[in-house]
Each structure stands twice: as C-alpha cells, then as structure tokens.
CSV table of C-alpha atoms in Angstrom, one decimal:
chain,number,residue,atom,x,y,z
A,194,UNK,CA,-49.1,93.5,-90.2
A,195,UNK,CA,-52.4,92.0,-90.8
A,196,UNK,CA,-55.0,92.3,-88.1
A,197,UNK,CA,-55.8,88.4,-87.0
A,198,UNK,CA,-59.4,89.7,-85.9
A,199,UNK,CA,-59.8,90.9,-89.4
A,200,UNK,CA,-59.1,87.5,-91.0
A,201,UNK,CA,-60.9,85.6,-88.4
A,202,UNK,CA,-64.4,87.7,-89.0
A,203,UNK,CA,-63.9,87.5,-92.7
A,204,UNK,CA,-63.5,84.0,-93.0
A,205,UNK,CA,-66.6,83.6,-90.3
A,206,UNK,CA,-68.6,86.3,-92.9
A,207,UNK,CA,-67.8,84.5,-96.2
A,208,UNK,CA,-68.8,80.8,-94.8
A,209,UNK,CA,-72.1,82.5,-93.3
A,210,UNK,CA,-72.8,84.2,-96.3
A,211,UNK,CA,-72.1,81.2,-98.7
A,212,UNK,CA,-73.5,78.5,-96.4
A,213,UNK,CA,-72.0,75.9,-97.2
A,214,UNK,CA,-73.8,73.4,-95.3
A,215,UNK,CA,-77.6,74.4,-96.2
A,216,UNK,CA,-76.2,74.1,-99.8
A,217,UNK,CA,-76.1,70.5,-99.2
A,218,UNK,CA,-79.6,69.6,-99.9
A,219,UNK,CA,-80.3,72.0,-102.7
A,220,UNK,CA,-77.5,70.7,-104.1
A,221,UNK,CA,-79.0,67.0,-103.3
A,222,UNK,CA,-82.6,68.4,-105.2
A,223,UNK,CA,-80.6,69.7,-108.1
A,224,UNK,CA,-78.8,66.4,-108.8
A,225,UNK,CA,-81.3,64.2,-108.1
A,226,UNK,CA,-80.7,60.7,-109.9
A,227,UNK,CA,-77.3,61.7,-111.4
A,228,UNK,CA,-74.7,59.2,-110.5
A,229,UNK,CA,-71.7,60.4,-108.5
A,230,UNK,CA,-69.2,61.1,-111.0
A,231,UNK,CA,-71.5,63.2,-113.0
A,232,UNK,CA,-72.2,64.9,-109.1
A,233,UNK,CA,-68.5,65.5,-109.0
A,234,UNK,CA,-68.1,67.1,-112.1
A,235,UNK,CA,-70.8,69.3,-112.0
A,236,UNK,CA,-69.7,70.3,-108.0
A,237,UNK,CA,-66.3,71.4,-109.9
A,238,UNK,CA,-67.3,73.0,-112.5
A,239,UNK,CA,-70.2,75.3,-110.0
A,240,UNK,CA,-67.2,75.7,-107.5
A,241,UNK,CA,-64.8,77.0,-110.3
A,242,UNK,CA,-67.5,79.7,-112.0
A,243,UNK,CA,-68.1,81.0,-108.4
A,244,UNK,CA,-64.4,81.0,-107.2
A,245,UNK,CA,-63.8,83.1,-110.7
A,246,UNK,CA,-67.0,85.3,-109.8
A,247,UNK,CA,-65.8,86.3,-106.2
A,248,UNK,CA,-62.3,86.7,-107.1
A,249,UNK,CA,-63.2,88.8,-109.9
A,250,UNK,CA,-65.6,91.3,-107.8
A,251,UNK,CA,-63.2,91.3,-105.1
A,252,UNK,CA,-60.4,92.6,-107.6
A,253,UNK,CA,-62.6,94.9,-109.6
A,254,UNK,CA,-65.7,96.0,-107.3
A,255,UNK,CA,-64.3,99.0,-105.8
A,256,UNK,CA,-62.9,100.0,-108.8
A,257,UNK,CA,-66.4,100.0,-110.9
A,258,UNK,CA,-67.8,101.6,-108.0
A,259,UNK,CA,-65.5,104.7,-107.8
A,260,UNK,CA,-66.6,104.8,-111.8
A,261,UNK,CA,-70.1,104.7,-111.3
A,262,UNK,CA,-69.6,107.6,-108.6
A,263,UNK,CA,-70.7,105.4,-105.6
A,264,UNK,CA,-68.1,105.7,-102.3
A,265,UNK,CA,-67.3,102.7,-100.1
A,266,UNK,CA,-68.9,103.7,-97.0
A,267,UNK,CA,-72.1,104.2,-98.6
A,268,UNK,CA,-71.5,100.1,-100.1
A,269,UNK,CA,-70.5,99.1,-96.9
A,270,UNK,CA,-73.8,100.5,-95.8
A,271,UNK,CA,-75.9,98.9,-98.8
A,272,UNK,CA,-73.8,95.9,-98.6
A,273,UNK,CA,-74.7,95.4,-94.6
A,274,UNK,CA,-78.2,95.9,-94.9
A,275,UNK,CA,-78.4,93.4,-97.9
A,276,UNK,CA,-76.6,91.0,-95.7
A,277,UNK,CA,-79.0,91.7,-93.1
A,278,UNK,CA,-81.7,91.0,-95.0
A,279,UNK,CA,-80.0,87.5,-96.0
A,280,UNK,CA,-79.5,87.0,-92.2
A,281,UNK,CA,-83.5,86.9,-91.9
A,282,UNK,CA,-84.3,85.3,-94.7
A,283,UNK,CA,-81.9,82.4,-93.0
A,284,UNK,CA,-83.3,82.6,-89.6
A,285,UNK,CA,-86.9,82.6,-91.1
A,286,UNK,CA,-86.2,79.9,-93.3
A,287,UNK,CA,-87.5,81.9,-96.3
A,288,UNK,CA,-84.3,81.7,-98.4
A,289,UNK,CA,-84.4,77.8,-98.1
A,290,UNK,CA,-87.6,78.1,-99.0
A,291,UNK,CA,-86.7,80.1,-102.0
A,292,UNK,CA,-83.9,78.0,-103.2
A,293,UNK,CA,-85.5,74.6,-102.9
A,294,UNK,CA,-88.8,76.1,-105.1
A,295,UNK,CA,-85.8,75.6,-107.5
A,296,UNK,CA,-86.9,71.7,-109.1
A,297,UNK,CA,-84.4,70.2,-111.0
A,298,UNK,CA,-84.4,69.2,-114.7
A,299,UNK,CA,-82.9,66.7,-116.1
A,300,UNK,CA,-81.9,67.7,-119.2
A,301,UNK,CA,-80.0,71.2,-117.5
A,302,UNK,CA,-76.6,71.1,-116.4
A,303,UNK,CA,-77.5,72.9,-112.8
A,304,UNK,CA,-74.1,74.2,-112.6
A,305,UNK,CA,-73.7,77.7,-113.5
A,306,UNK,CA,-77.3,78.6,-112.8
A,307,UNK,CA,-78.1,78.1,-110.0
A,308,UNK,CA,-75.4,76.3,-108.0
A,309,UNK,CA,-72.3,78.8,-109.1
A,310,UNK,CA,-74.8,81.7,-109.0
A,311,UNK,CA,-77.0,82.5,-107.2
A,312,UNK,CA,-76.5,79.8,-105.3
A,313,UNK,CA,-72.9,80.1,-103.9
A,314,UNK,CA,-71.7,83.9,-105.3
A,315,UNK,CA,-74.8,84.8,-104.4
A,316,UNK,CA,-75.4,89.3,-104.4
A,317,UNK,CA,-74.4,88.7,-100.5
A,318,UNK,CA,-71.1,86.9,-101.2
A,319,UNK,CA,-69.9,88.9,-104.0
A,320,UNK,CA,-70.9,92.3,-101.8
A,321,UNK,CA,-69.1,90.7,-98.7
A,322,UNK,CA,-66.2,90.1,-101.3
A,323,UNK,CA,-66.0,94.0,-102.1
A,324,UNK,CA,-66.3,95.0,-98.8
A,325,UNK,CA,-63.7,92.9,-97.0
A,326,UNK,CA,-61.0,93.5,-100.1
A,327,UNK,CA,-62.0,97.1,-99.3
A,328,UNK,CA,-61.5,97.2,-96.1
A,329,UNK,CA,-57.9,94.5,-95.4
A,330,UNK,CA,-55.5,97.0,-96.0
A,331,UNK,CA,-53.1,98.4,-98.1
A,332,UNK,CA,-51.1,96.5,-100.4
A,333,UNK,CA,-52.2,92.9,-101.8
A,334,UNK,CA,-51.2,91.1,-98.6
A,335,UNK,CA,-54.1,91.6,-96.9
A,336,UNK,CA,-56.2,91.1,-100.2
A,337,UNK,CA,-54.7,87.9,-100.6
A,338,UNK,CA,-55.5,86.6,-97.5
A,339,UNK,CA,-59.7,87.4,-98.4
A,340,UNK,CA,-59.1,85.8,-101.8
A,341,UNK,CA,-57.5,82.2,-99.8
A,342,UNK,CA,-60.4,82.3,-97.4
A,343,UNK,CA,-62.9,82.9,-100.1
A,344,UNK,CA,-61.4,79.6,-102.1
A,345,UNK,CA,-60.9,77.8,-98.8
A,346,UNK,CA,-65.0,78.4,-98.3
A,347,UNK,CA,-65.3,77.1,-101.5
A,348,UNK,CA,-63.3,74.3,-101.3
A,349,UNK,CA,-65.0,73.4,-98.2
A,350,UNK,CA,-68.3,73.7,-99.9
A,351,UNK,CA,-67.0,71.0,-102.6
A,352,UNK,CA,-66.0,68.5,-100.3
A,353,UNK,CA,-69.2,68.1,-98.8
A,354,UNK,CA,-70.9,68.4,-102.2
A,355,UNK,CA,-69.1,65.3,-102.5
A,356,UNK,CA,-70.4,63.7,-98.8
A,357,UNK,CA,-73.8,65.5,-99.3
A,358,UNK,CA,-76.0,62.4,-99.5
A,359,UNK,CA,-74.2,61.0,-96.2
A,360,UNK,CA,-74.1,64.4,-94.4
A,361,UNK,CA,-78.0,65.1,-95.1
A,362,UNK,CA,-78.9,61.8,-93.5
A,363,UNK,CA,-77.0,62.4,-90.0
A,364,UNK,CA,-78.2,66.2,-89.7
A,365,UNK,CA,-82.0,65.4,-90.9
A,366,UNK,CA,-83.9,68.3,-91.8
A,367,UNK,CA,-84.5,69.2,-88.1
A,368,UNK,CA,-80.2,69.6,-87.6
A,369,UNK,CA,-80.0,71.2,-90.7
A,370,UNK,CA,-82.5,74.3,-89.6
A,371,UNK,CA,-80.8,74.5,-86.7
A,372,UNK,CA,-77.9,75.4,-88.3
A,373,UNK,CA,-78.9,77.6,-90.8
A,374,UNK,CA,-80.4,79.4,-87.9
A,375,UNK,CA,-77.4,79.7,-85.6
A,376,UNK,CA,-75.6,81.0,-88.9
A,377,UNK,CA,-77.7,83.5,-89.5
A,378,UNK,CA,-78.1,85.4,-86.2
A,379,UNK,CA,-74.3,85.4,-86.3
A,380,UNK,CA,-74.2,87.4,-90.0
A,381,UNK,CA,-77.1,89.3,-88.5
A,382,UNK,CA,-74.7,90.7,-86.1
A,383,UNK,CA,-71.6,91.0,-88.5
A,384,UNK,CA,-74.1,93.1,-90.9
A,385,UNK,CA,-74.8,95.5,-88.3
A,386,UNK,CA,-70.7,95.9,-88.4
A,387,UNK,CA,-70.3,96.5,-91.4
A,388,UNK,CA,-73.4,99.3,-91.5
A,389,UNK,CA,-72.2,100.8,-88.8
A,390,UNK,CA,-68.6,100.6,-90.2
A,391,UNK,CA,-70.0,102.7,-93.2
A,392,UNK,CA,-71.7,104.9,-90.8
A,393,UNK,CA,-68.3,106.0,-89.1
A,394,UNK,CA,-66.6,106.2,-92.9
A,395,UNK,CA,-69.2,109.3,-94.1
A,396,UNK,CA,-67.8,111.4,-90.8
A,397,UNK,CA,-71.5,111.3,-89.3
A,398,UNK,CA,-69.9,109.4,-85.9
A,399,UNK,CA,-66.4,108.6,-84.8
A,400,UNK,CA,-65.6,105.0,-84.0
C-alpha cells in the first residue's frame, strides 16, 4: 500500500524544487517579443526535454549510482544538502538573480537551454527525482506515482507558461518574492529530511 504522506511530500518537493511559478518571468525575459504561438511551442517543446530528463534519471539514477560505487544513503545525503543550498539561494533571492542574468537572444530557440535545463530539470529536480524513486517502494507502483507527479508539475508549469504574461501582472514582482520565499523555507525543511533520512540509512542513528 502506498504511504499517502509519501506522495503528498513528494509532490510538495518536486513543485518546490521546479518552481513553477518564479519560472514565469524568466520564462517572460526569454521570450520576449515572440508572439504567443511561437511562446506555446517553445513551452512544449522545454516541458517535453525536461519531462524526458526527469523520467529518465528517475528510472536509471540509482542504477548508475550503484555502478559508479556510490550508495543511496550517501545521495540522499548529497542530494539534501544540494537542495538545501537551492532552498537559500530561493529565500535569498540569489537563484532568481542567477537565472534572470540569463538575456534572451533572439536568434536562439531558449528551449532546451535553459528553460528544459537548467531551468526546470534543474541538478535539484533530477536529484529529488532519484531520491524519491529510491525511496517509494518496491515494485513500480509506487515509482509510478513519482513519475505522474513529476509530469503533473510539469504540466502545471506549461499552463502558466501559457498565462505567464497575465499571472506576472497580478503577483508584481513584490508577490512573486514572496512566494519564492515561502517555497523555499518549506524545501529548506524537506532537505533536512532527506539528510537526515540518509543519516539513519549508513546505521550511524536509528530513526
């Protein structure tokens, strides 16, 4: 039986780690005078490349790691404290910062670098991928489930690609930090989790 809890903080983990709403005006920056069906197209196409990108790390990332020697408590403990260090960067604005030092050309299609990555399947959403396939279960049931909330955060993050011009007008810049902010003290916390999670996998404590 799959653990509800398990599905709920997943799903809360990718959508934090992906953001879907501060993508919105980076996505805005990237497109700028483009009309909307050449927006549209290039939202699919980014959407598709990173849907393939997480499903393919969450099928095949624990499997490259157990060739490459590297256990998964020691990745869930890597993997936390990258996420950690994605939690600050939101809650100091620094990885907004980052991403909208990213001017758009013209003449490049934006949408396999950097929308698809490293954008959306950014190092913390492809990490989060491995660890949450790693930790739902055995059998595919459970590994199913992270795949449908991974393209559910991604089909959330399409549809307001498509209302991005609307939705960056009612938030303003101001609603928009906000956000970003809340967001990150909650992966902050879910980080910790997942190092601590990792900590109780090498044996040193006991849950």
């Amino acid at each position: 039986m799959i653990d509800t809890g398990f599905l709920i903080t997943s799903f809360v983990t990718l959508f934090v780690v992906i953001d879907p709403l501060g993508l919105i005006p980076l996505f805005i920056a990237l497109t700028q005078g483009m009309t909307q069906a050449q927006r549209v197209a290039i939202g699919r196409r980014a959407c598709v490349i990173a849907s393939i990108l997480l499903i393919v790390f969450g099928l095949l990332g624990e499997k490259l790691l157990t060739f490459i020697g590297i256990s998964m408590p020691a990745f869930r403990i890597a993997g936390g404290i990258l996420l950690f260090l994605t939690a600050l960067d939101m809650l100091f604005e620094r990885r907004t910062q980052r991403r909208e030092g990213q001017q758009a050309d013209p003449a490049h299609d934006p949408s396999v670098f950097p929308l698809a990555m490293p954008l959306i399947a950014g190092p913390g959403a492809l990490a989060s991928m491995i660890l949450l396939v790693g930790k739902s279960g055995p059998g595919w049931t459970g590994a199913g489930l992270v795949f449908l909330e991974a393209l559910s955060v991604i089909a959330i993050v399409f549809l307001l690609f498509q209302v991005a011009g609307p939705i960056e007008r009612v938030l303003g810049r101001t609603g928009t930090m906000v956000i970003t902010r809340l967001l990150g003290m909650l992966l902050a916390a879910l980080s910790v989790q997942f190092v601590i999670d990792g900590i109780v996998g090498t044996g040193l404590l006991t849950s």
